[in-house]
Tab-separated table of C-alpha atoms and ligand atoms in Angstrom:
chain	number	residue	atom	x	y	z
A	1	MET	CA	-111.927	35.305	96.849
A	2	ARG	CA	-110.120	38.659	96.551
A	3	ILE	CA	-106.356	38.274	96.827
A	4	ASP	CA	-104.137	41.096	98.040
A	5	HIS	CA	-101.238	40.540	95.719
A	6	SER	CA	-98.880	42.812	97.639
A	7	LYS	CA	-99.173	40.511	100.703
A	8	LEU	CA	-97.868	37.426	98.902
A	9	SER	CA	-94.576	36.108	100.304
A	10	LEU	CA	-92.383	33.008	100.152
A	11	ASP	CA	-93.484	32.172	103.713
A	12	GLN	CA	-96.893	31.268	102.330
A	13	PRO	CA	-96.644	29.518	98.965
A	14	VAL	CA	-99.917	29.444	97.058
A	15	SER	CA	-99.124	26.056	95.590
A	16	TYR	CA	-96.594	23.307	94.965
A	17	LEU	CA	-94.813	23.079	91.612
A	18	ASP	CA	-95.842	19.516	90.974
A	19	PRO	CA	-93.759	17.438	88.511
A	20	ASN	CA	-96.764	15.138	88.036
A	21	ARG	CA	-99.155	17.863	87.058
A	22	GLY	CA	-99.929	19.310	83.628
A	23	THR	CA	-98.143	22.620	83.152
A	24	HIS	CA	-101.137	24.416	81.763
A	25	GLU	CA	-103.781	23.533	84.341
A	26	GLU	CA	-101.317	24.585	87.010
A	27	ALA	CA	-100.601	27.906	85.325
A	28	ALA	CA	-104.286	28.679	84.880
A	29	GLU	CA	-104.799	28.136	88.605
A	30	TRP	CA	-101.813	30.241	89.647
A	31	LEU	CA	-102.553	33.148	87.342
A	32	ARG	CA	-105.678	33.761	89.449
A	33	PHE	CA	-103.287	34.898	92.209
A	34	GLY	CA	-101.342	37.185	89.873
A	35	PRO	CA	-98.519	37.077	87.330
A	36	VAL	CA	-95.825	36.285	89.935
A	37	VAL	CA	-96.675	33.868	92.756
A	38	PRO	CA	-94.828	32.194	95.656
A	39	VAL	CA	-94.597	28.413	95.237
A	40	ALA	CA	-92.943	25.409	96.848
A	41	LEU	CA	-90.534	23.360	94.731
A	42	PRO	CA	-89.454	19.763	95.586
A	43	ASP	CA	-88.089	19.375	99.164
A	44	ASP	CA	-90.096	22.483	100.075
A	45	VAL	CA	-87.525	24.810	98.506
A	46	ARG	CA	-89.342	28.143	98.046
A	47	ALA	CA	-89.335	30.305	94.911
A	48	TRP	CA	-91.390	32.868	93.061
A	49	ALA	CA	-92.908	31.631	89.809
A	50	ALA	CA	-93.577	34.019	86.920
A	51	MET	CA	-96.355	32.551	84.827
A	52	SER	CA	-97.499	35.429	82.608
A	53	ALA	CA	-95.810	36.487	79.371
A	54	ALA	CA	-95.289	40.075	80.553
A	55	ALA	CA	-93.641	38.950	83.802
A	56	ALA	CA	-91.464	36.390	81.972
A	57	GLN	CA	-90.315	39.062	79.530
A	58	THR	CA	-89.449	41.564	82.309
A	59	ILE	CA	-87.377	38.948	84.120
A	60	LEU	CA	-85.516	37.640	81.082
A	61	ASP	CA	-84.661	41.077	79.628
A	62	ALA	CA	-81.477	41.678	81.667
A	63	HIS	CA	-83.393	43.056	84.671
A	64	PRO	CA	-80.906	45.169	86.718
A	65	ASP	CA	-82.081	43.702	90.064
A	66	LEU	CA	-81.891	40.058	88.952
A	67	SER	CA	-78.936	37.749	88.424
A	68	SER	CA	-78.391	34.294	86.897
A	69	ASP	CA	-75.592	33.620	89.370
A	70	PRO	CA	-76.628	31.216	92.184
A	71	ARG	CA	-74.180	32.924	94.551
A	72	HIS	CA	-77.021	35.446	94.928
A	73	TRP	CA	-79.435	32.712	96.074
A	74	GLY	CA	-79.769	33.169	99.839
A	75	ALA	CA	-80.995	29.627	100.682
A	76	TYR	CA	-78.174	28.093	98.635
A	77	THR	CA	-75.387	30.170	100.143
A	78	ARG	CA	-76.784	29.434	103.635
A	79	GLY	CA	-76.429	25.682	102.865
A	80	GLU	CA	-80.189	25.038	103.040
A	81	ILE	CA	-80.504	23.248	99.664
A	82	PRO	CA	-80.011	19.459	99.908
A	83	ALA	CA	-76.954	18.223	97.965
A	84	GLY	CA	-78.963	15.948	95.635
A	85	TRP	CA	-81.697	18.518	94.942
A	86	PRO	CA	-83.074	18.092	91.394
A	87	LEU	CA	-81.402	20.552	88.973
A	88	LEU	CA	-78.819	21.678	91.525
A	89	ASN	CA	-76.020	20.342	89.316
A	90	LEU	CA	-77.140	22.594	86.496
A	91	ILE	CA	-77.852	25.602	88.620
A	92	VAL	CA	-74.449	25.729	90.280
A	93	GLY	CA	-72.242	24.921	87.271
A	94	GLU	CA	-69.705	27.540	86.161
A	95	SER	CA	-71.096	27.955	82.669
A	96	MET	CA	-72.567	30.884	80.734
A	97	LEU	CA	-76.028	29.842	81.908
A	98	ASN	CA	-75.203	30.846	85.483
A	99	ALA	CA	-73.042	33.905	84.788
A	100	ASP	CA	-73.807	37.615	84.402
A	101	GLY	CA	-72.245	40.553	82.555
A	102	ALA	CA	-68.635	40.301	81.401
A	103	ASP	CA	-68.215	36.706	82.611
A	104	HIS	CA	-71.319	35.669	80.722
A	105	ARG	CA	-70.112	37.361	77.540
A	106	ARG	CA	-66.637	35.752	77.841
A	107	LEU	CA	-68.032	32.235	78.280
A	108	ARG	CA	-70.662	32.615	75.580
A	109	ARG	CA	-68.243	34.124	73.049
A	110	LEU	CA	-65.951	31.087	73.239
A	111	VAL	CA	-68.558	28.927	71.516
A	112	SER	CA	-71.101	31.305	70.009
A	113	TYR	CA	-69.224	31.585	66.695
A	114	ALA	CA	-70.073	27.923	66.049
A	115	PHE	CA	-73.821	28.395	66.506
A	116	THR	CA	-74.568	31.278	64.157
A	117	PRO	CA	-77.360	30.556	61.641
A	118	ARG	CA	-74.785	30.569	58.780
A	119	ARG	CA	-72.493	28.011	60.441
A	120	ILE	CA	-75.407	25.837	61.425
A	121	GLU	CA	-76.856	25.967	57.905
A	122	ALA	CA	-73.531	24.575	56.632
A	123	PHE	CA	-74.080	21.571	58.901
A	124	ALA	CA	-77.468	20.773	57.285
A	125	PRO	CA	-76.191	18.028	54.921
A	126	ARG	CA	-74.727	16.122	57.885
A	127	ILE	CA	-77.979	16.522	59.847
A	128	ARG	CA	-79.847	15.086	56.858
A	129	GLU	CA	-77.454	12.135	56.772
A	130	ILE	CA	-77.782	11.357	60.483
A	131	SER	CA	-81.561	11.648	60.325
A	132	GLY	CA	-81.669	9.447	57.175
A	133	GLU	CA	-79.604	6.750	58.898
A	134	LEU	CA	-81.954	6.723	61.891
A	135	LEU	CA	-84.942	6.383	59.564
A	136	ASP	CA	-83.201	3.506	57.761
A	137	GLY	CA	-82.926	1.839	61.182
A	138	LEU	CA	-86.679	2.323	61.764
A	139	GLU	CA	-87.357	0.894	58.294
A	140	SER	CA	-85.337	-2.252	59.072
A	141	GLY	CA	-87.224	-2.597	62.367
A	142	LEU	CA	-90.465	-2.576	60.365
A	143	LYS	CA	-89.249	-5.491	58.287
A	144	SER	CA	-88.727	-7.623	61.390
A	145	GLY	CA	-91.702	-6.329	63.424
A	146	GLY	CA	-94.285	-6.211	60.626
A	147	PRO	CA	-96.487	-3.304	59.544
A	148	GLY	CA	-98.601	-3.249	62.731
A	149	ALA	CA	-95.552	-3.008	65.005
A	150	VAL	CA	-95.621	-0.251	67.610
A	151	THR	CA	-92.566	2.025	67.785
A	152	ASP	CA	-91.838	4.549	70.512
A	153	LEU	CA	-90.850	7.445	68.295
A	154	LYS	CA	-89.416	9.422	71.192
A	155	GLU	CA	-86.935	6.692	72.071
A	156	SER	CA	-86.089	5.582	68.536
A	157	PHE	CA	-85.891	8.924	66.701
A	158	ALA	CA	-86.448	12.065	68.784
A	159	TYR	CA	-83.760	11.100	71.338
A	160	PRO	CA	-80.933	9.915	69.115
A	161	LEU	CA	-81.193	12.658	66.471
A	162	PRO	CA	-80.228	15.694	68.600
A	163	LEU	CA	-77.898	13.607	70.777
A	164	LEU	CA	-75.883	12.329	67.811
A	165	ILE	CA	-75.718	15.819	66.299
A	166	ILE	CA	-74.511	17.627	69.426
A	167	CYS	CA	-72.050	14.802	70.231
A	168	GLU	CA	-70.622	15.052	66.718
A	169	LEU	CA	-70.148	18.824	67.046
A	170	PHE	CA	-68.176	18.235	70.253
A	171	GLY	CA	-66.206	15.209	69.012
A	172	LEU	CA	-67.854	12.696	71.372
A	173	THR	CA	-68.065	9.985	68.757
A	174	GLU	CA	-67.869	6.700	70.712
A	175	PRO	CA	-71.376	5.188	70.955
A	176	ASP	CA	-70.814	3.687	74.427
A	177	GLN	CA	-69.708	7.087	75.792
A	178	GLN	CA	-72.716	8.788	74.160
A	179	HIS	CA	-74.952	6.171	75.725
A	180	ARG	CA	-73.386	6.629	79.176
A	181	LEU	CA	-73.709	10.394	78.949
A	182	ARG	CA	-77.365	10.203	78.002
A	183	GLY	CA	-78.091	7.823	80.914
A	184	HIS	CA	-76.320	10.124	83.385
A	185	PHE	CA	-78.151	13.212	82.113
A	186	GLN	CA	-81.503	11.447	82.414
A	187	THR	CA	-80.803	10.438	86.007
A	188	MET	CA	-79.530	13.911	86.894
A	189	LEU	CA	-82.766	15.489	85.671
A	190	SER	CA	-85.132	12.832	87.033
A	191	VAL	CA	-87.402	13.610	89.962
A	192	GLU	CA	-88.089	9.886	90.360
A	193	VAL	CA	-84.665	8.869	91.728
A	194	SER	CA	-82.955	9.588	95.054
A	195	GLY	CA	-80.616	12.530	95.637
A	196	ALA	CA	-77.726	10.064	96.013
A	197	GLU	CA	-78.443	8.552	92.580
A	198	ARG	CA	-78.515	12.039	91.072
A	199	GLN	CA	-75.157	12.873	92.610
A	200	GLU	CA	-73.676	9.597	91.377
A	201	ALA	CA	-74.913	10.399	87.861
A	202	ALA	CA	-73.315	13.850	88.053
A	203	VAL	CA	-69.974	12.238	88.921
A	204	GLY	CA	-70.366	9.703	86.064
A	205	GLN	CA	-71.211	12.477	83.620
A	206	ARG	CA	-68.115	14.443	84.622
A	207	GLU	CA	-65.989	11.316	84.082
A	208	VAL	CA	-67.259	10.979	80.503
A	209	LEU	CA	-66.532	14.649	79.822
A	210	ALA	CA	-63.089	14.512	81.463
A	211	ARG	CA	-62.233	11.565	79.242
A	212	LEU	CA	-63.439	13.460	76.185
A	213	VAL	CA	-61.176	16.381	77.115
A	214	ALA	CA	-58.194	14.043	77.660
A	215	ASP	CA	-58.791	12.333	74.285
A	216	ARG	CA	-59.116	15.600	72.390
A	217	ARG	CA	-56.091	17.064	74.151
A	218	ALA	CA	-54.049	14.050	73.009
A	219	ALA	CA	-55.482	14.180	69.489
A	220	PRO	CA	-57.190	17.503	68.655
A	221	LEU	CA	-59.824	17.459	65.926
A	222	GLY	CA	-61.684	20.326	64.302
A	223	ASP	CA	-64.471	20.013	66.891
A	224	LEU	CA	-65.693	22.404	69.582
A	225	THR	CA	-64.091	20.523	72.468
A	226	SER	CA	-60.681	20.977	70.840
A	227	ALA	CA	-61.429	24.705	70.375
A	228	LEU	CA	-62.330	25.043	74.062
A	229	ILE	CA	-59.144	23.225	75.114
A	230	GLU	CA	-57.184	25.731	73.058
A	231	ALA	CA	-58.866	28.569	74.984
A	232	LEU	CA	-58.019	26.807	78.260
A	233	ASP	CA	-54.388	26.314	77.368
A	234	ASP	CA	-53.620	29.707	75.874
A	235	GLU	CA	-51.789	32.363	77.849
A	236	ALA	CA	-54.745	34.766	78.018
A	237	GLY	CA	-56.497	32.603	80.659
A	238	ARG	CA	-59.793	32.752	78.809
A	239	LEU	CA	-61.191	29.624	80.468
A	240	THR	CA	-60.617	27.548	83.617
A	241	GLU	CA	-60.665	23.721	83.752
A	242	LYS	CA	-63.954	23.745	85.705
A	243	GLU	CA	-65.545	26.195	83.257
A	244	LEU	CA	-64.496	23.937	80.386
A	245	ILE	CA	-66.228	20.870	81.851
A	246	ASP	CA	-69.297	22.875	82.924
A	247	THR	CA	-69.568	24.446	79.455
A	248	LEU	CA	-69.448	21.011	77.836
A	249	GLU	CA	-72.060	19.784	80.289
A	250	ILE	CA	-74.513	22.605	79.723
A	251	ILE	CA	-74.258	22.506	75.929
A	252	LEU	CA	-74.405	18.727	75.597
A	253	LEU	CA	-77.354	18.581	77.969
A	254	ALA	CA	-79.223	21.615	76.628
A	255	GLY	CA	-78.328	20.496	73.115
A	256	HIS	CA	-80.427	17.372	73.228
A	257	GLU	CA	-82.846	17.080	76.168
A	258	THR	CA	-84.952	20.064	75.068
A	259	THR	CA	-84.868	19.283	71.344
A	260	VAL	CA	-86.079	15.731	72.065
A	261	ASN	CA	-89.259	17.183	73.512
A	262	SER	CA	-89.608	19.757	70.758
A	263	LEU	CA	-89.502	17.004	68.129
A	264	THR	CA	-91.782	14.677	70.079
A	265	SER	CA	-94.379	17.363	70.799
A	266	THR	CA	-94.508	18.541	67.194
A	267	VAL	CA	-94.965	14.972	65.910
A	268	HIS	CA	-97.696	14.556	68.542
A	269	ALA	CA	-99.347	17.799	67.369
A	270	LEU	CA	-99.201	16.833	63.684
A	271	LEU	CA	-100.620	13.369	64.289
A	272	THR	CA	-103.563	14.946	66.076
A	273	HIS	CA	-104.036	17.736	63.476
A	274	PRO	CA	-104.049	15.670	60.261
A	275	ASP	CA	-105.294	18.529	58.041
A	276	GLN	CA	-102.142	20.529	58.834
A	277	LEU	CA	-99.955	17.469	58.243
A	278	THR	CA	-101.554	17.003	54.824
A	279	ALA	CA	-100.902	20.663	53.984
A	280	LEU	CA	-97.233	20.201	54.945
A	281	LEU	CA	-96.866	17.071	52.851
A	282	ASP	CA	-98.528	18.865	49.911
A	283	GLY	CA	-96.059	21.755	50.249
A	284	GLU	CA	-98.760	24.309	51.195
A	285	LEU	CA	-97.121	24.878	54.593
A	286	ASP	CA	-93.451	24.675	55.460
A	287	TRP	CA	-91.624	22.626	58.067
A	288	PRO	CA	-89.857	25.506	59.870
A	289	ALA	CA	-93.296	27.026	60.524
A	290	ALA	CA	-94.482	23.669	61.916
A	291	VAL	CA	-91.497	23.690	64.298
A	292	GLU	CA	-92.439	27.191	65.556
A	293	ALA	CA	-96.073	26.224	66.034
A	294	GLY	CA	-94.955	23.110	67.960
A	295	LEU	CA	-92.648	25.159	70.208
A	296	HIS	CA	-95.516	27.493	70.985
A	297	TRP	CA	-98.041	24.711	71.545
A	298	ASN	CA	-95.892	22.902	74.098
A	299	ALA	CA	-92.692	24.755	75.016
A	300	PRO	CA	-90.095	21.998	75.612
A	301	LEU	CA	-88.646	23.787	78.633
A	302	ARG	CA	-91.581	23.976	81.002
A	303	ASN	CA	-89.837	26.114	83.628
A	304	LEU	CA	-86.581	27.981	83.529
A	305	PHE	CA	-84.525	27.686	86.735
A	306	MET	CA	-83.716	30.451	87.911
A	307	ARG	CA	-83.021	34.134	88.494
A	308	TYR	CA	-82.073	35.614	91.904
A	309	ALA	CA	-82.844	39.055	93.339
A	310	VAL	CA	-79.625	40.967	94.099
A	311	ARG	CA	-81.665	43.535	96.081
A	312	ASP	CA	-85.321	43.887	97.129
A	313	THR	CA	-87.302	44.539	93.995
A	314	ASP	CA	-90.914	45.081	92.967
A	315	LEU	CA	-91.984	42.711	90.244
A	316	HIS	CA	-95.451	42.883	88.740
A	317	GLY	CA	-97.092	43.705	92.049
A	318	VAL	CA	-95.058	41.571	94.478
A	319	THR	CA	-91.917	42.377	96.467
A	320	VAL	CA	-89.143	39.876	95.830
A	321	ARG	CA	-86.619	40.050	98.651
A	322	ARG	CA	-82.861	40.048	98.133
A	323	GLY	CA	-81.599	36.448	97.731
A	324	GLU	CA	-84.981	35.010	96.693
A	325	PRO	CA	-85.131	32.894	93.527
A	326	ILE	CA	-87.565	33.191	90.617
A	327	VAL	CA	-88.628	30.415	88.260
A	328	VAL	CA	-89.873	31.474	84.824
A	329	GLY	CA	-92.828	29.388	83.637
A	330	LEU	CA	-91.952	29.424	79.941
A	331	ALA	CA	-94.592	26.960	78.792
A	332	ALA	CA	-97.357	28.827	80.604
A	333	ALA	CA	-96.110	32.275	79.563
A	334	ASN	CA	-95.801	31.154	75.965
A	335	ARG	CA	-99.454	30.269	75.728
A	336	GLU	CA	-100.712	33.169	77.795
A	337	GLN	CA	-98.757	35.562	75.548
A	338	ARG	CA	-101.234	35.567	72.676
A	339	GLY	CA	-104.308	34.523	74.592
A	340	THR	CA	-103.990	30.959	73.297
A	341	VAL	CA	-105.135	29.305	76.499
A	342	PRO	CA	-106.265	26.579	76.070
A	343	ALA	CA	-103.713	25.287	73.629
A	344	ARG	CA	-103.934	25.948	69.930
A	345	PHE	CA	-101.672	24.325	67.359
A	346	ASP	CA	-102.061	26.392	64.222
A	347	ILE	CA	-99.226	26.540	61.699
A	348	ARG	CA	-101.202	28.907	59.471
A	349	ASP	CA	-101.541	31.623	62.125
A	350	SER	CA	-98.001	32.808	62.774
A	351	ARG	CA	-99.232	35.623	65.056
A	352	HIS	CA	-99.285	32.992	67.778
A	353	TYR	CA	-95.671	32.031	67.563
A	354	ASP	CA	-93.712	34.842	65.928
A	355	ARG	CA	-92.285	36.222	69.190
A	356	GLN	CA	-92.542	33.239	71.426
A	357	LEU	CA	-90.638	32.576	74.643
A	358	ALA	CA	-89.698	28.899	74.194
A	359	PHE	CA	-86.020	29.842	73.724
A	360	GLY	CA	-86.078	32.486	76.458
A	361	ALA	CA	-85.194	36.140	75.779
A	362	GLY	CA	-82.531	38.720	76.560
A	363	PRO	CA	-78.802	38.068	77.026
A	364	HIS	CA	-79.256	34.353	77.813
A	365	TYR	CA	-81.452	33.752	74.761
A	366	CYS	CA	-80.829	30.149	73.701
A	367	LEU	CA	-77.469	29.806	72.016
A	368	GLY	CA	-78.610	26.672	70.211
A	369	ALA	CA	-81.898	28.020	68.805
A	370	PRO	CA	-80.703	27.964	65.130
A	371	LEU	CA	-79.459	24.391	65.571
A	372	ALA	CA	-82.633	23.237	67.355
A	373	ARG	CA	-84.813	24.820	64.664
A	374	LEU	CA	-82.836	23.332	61.790
A	375	GLU	CA	-82.544	19.816	63.151
A	376	SER	CA	-86.225	19.782	64.075
A	377	ALA	CA	-87.303	20.965	60.603
A	378	ILE	CA	-85.057	18.460	58.835
A	379	GLY	CA	-86.000	15.621	61.186
A	380	LEU	CA	-89.745	16.254	60.835
A	381	SER	CA	-89.730	16.627	57.059
A	382	GLN	CA	-87.671	13.466	56.563
A	383	LEU	CA	-89.734	11.491	59.074
A	384	PHE	CA	-93.114	12.347	57.551
A	385	THR	CA	-91.848	12.057	53.977
A	386	ARG	CA	-90.692	8.509	54.775
A	387	PHE	CA	-93.759	7.550	56.843
A	388	PRO	CA	-96.594	9.820	55.609
A	389	THR	CA	-99.378	7.570	56.920
A	390	MET	CA	-97.886	7.187	60.416
A	391	ARG	CA	-100.473	7.324	63.198
A	392	LEU	CA	-100.666	7.202	66.980
A	393	ALA	CA	-100.800	3.628	68.291
A	394	VAL	CA	-102.968	4.617	71.294
A	395	PRO	CA	-105.773	7.161	71.803
A	396	GLU	CA	-104.299	10.611	72.527
A	397	SER	CA	-105.854	10.522	76.020
A	398	GLU	CA	-103.532	7.602	76.885
A	399	LEU	CA	-100.308	9.555	76.241
A	400	VAL	CA	-98.555	10.085	79.567
A	401	PRO	CA	-96.812	13.412	80.366
A	402	VAL	CA	-93.143	13.437	81.395
A	403	ILE	CA	-92.809	13.670	85.175
A	404	SER	CA	-90.606	16.729	85.551
A	405	THR	CA	-90.514	20.258	86.893
A	406	ALA	CA	-88.215	21.350	84.058
A	407	VAL	CA	-89.161	19.723	80.771
A	408	ASN	CA	-92.462	19.354	79.049
A	409	GLY	CA	-93.895	16.736	76.723
A	410	VAL	CA	-94.961	13.103	76.703
A	411	ALA	CA	-92.962	10.274	78.286
A	412	ALA	CA	-93.301	8.107	75.159
A	413	LEU	CA	-94.888	8.499	71.738
A	414	PRO	CA	-96.105	5.086	70.560
A	415	VAL	CA	-96.835	5.129	66.805
A	416	ILE	CA	-97.477	2.734	63.968
A	417	LEU	CA	-95.060	3.908	61.305
A	418	ARG	CA	-96.737	2.421	58.263
A	419	PRO	CA	-100.202	1.110	59.078
A	420	GLU	CA	-101.744	-1.344	56.633
A	421	PRO	CA	-104.397	0.324	54.463
A	422	THR	CA	-107.858	-0.364	55.863
B	501	LIG	C1	-86.005	23.188	71.226
B	501	LIG	C2	-84.836	23.111	71.827
B	501	LIG	C3	-84.333	24.100	72.842
B	501	LIG	C4	-85.029	24.870	73.733
B	501	LIG	C5	-86.525	24.934	73.937
B	501	LIG	C6	-84.058	25.643	74.486
B	501	LIG	C7	-84.386	26.572	75.448
B	501	LIG	C8	-83.480	27.411	76.054
B	501	LIG	C9	-83.818	28.483	76.954
B	501	LIG	C10	-85.215	28.849	77.395
B	501	LIG	C11	-82.663	29.103	77.344
B	501	LIG	C12	-82.529	30.337	78.253
B	501	LIG	C13	-81.988	29.979	79.626
B	501	LIG	C14	-81.904	31.182	80.553
B	501	LIG	O1	-82.344	32.294	80.209
B	501	LIG	O2	-81.439	31.004	81.701
B	501	LIG	C15	-81.585	28.397	76.695
B	501	LIG	C16	-80.268	28.700	76.866
B	501	LIG	C17	-79.258	27.935	76.304
B	501	LIG	N1	-79.392	26.928	75.369
B	501	LIG	FE1	-81.091	26.199	74.618
B	501	LIG	N2	-82.803	25.315	74.038
B	501	LIG	C18	-82.933	24.387	73.031
B	501	LIG	C19	-81.917	23.823	72.300
B	501	LIG	C20	-80.589	24.057	72.491
B	501	LIG	C21	-79.533	23.474	71.718
B	501	LIG	C22	-79.694	22.534	70.524
B	501	LIG	C23	-78.372	23.904	72.263
B	501	LIG	C24	-76.996	23.536	71.769
B	501	LIG	C25	-76.086	24.325	71.552
B	501	LIG	C26	-78.707	24.803	73.361
B	501	LIG	C27	-77.812	25.460	74.179
B	501	LIG	C28	-78.138	26.458	75.070
B	501	LIG	C29	-77.156	27.195	75.855
B	501	LIG	C30	-75.658	26.985	75.837
B	501	LIG	C31	-77.866	28.114	76.619
B	501	LIG	C32	-77.290	29.142	77.607
B	501	LIG	C33	-77.177	30.492	76.901
B	501	LIG	C34	-76.697	31.579	77.840
B	501	LIG	O3	-76.794	31.440	79.059
B	501	LIG	O4	-76.202	32.609	77.326
B	501	LIG	N3	-80.057	24.863	73.464
B	501	LIG	N4	-82.108	27.390	75.903
């Protein structure tokens, strides 16, 4: 069927962005309609979806007709988006993620100094320690469960590692508060709970962060929360109370939920590409390259929500009307970029991942990319050095994808850490 691309409009979505469906089969289907297509999101909210690398790049590179600020989203300002809509909490927060221009630079500058590659490198010994302690915990579990015991590596390693690291950077050190925060974030992002449950989780999450701010205000430490409170309290008015909480929310959430899936997917890839794992363990390949190949193979952020047209604009053959939103299909664009559809995990061939889109591009390029890269490389090298014979506990075909419109990966990664020699 010939499709007249210029006739596409949000009134007639070509498909539904299905949280239950594999990212890549969906993208392959949509790309037949063109690089930018109208789709329906949950609750029949309409958006354009950019699924090709070229379209993703155009949108992310500070496009003059597009904004990150949801006040430009027509359906939202008209009150048409249900209060508990998945991701609404993130989209409407007053953080750098949803700001443009000078506001964006002001909010980003307040924390960016802490995330430079040099600063993050200085944190490496502590990352090694945290990762080593988690592996000690897995080792003790082996003693009680026996060598054939099945461990969900996502739950027992890939989740706690980035969570503990980002919480430490922000001075959220009480385990019960970390646990509460993680639970609230999971509910807020879930498409399997009701809107009311999502809203309740958003309130709970704000309570944890408000308590963190109160604690650090009473007893400042050298952490990033204390630095943000200083910016809030100084005379220059660099930050408002709401921006402070929303900044904490976006960094604590972005700082672990994505990295969890990056770690899990790369372990998954290595366990199913044993020749490349052997080359890593023999020192022929290096761990940072494995992280890049993993990010390319399965970008942890499946779709980036969203950009909004500030005026009618032509985008890769379609007309996006003022106020319409655009989702960027990072996982699909990442693979399409170098013609690696279907997927190819190849650490040796860096042409596939040297300019990938997993961390976005342009002014909103991921602030935490150096941290995510370092903690993933350290975590993977320590994990496989400790458990070099680890294997999947189920056939790969039985791994279940996460149900989500935003993140990408498997729901659980059951492994046998140290199988008995056969
Ligand atoms: C593998 C892990 C990660 C992935 C795949 C990832 C992905 C992304 C992407 C695609 C964006 C661009 C969003 C946009 O353009 O609207 C972004 C922004 C951001 N990320 Fe990450 N991220 C990861 C880890 C982290 C970590 C560890 C942190 C902790 C500091 C972090 C903090 C942020 C922040 C604060 C932004 C907003 C930047 C801005 O708007 O200027 N991310 N991330």
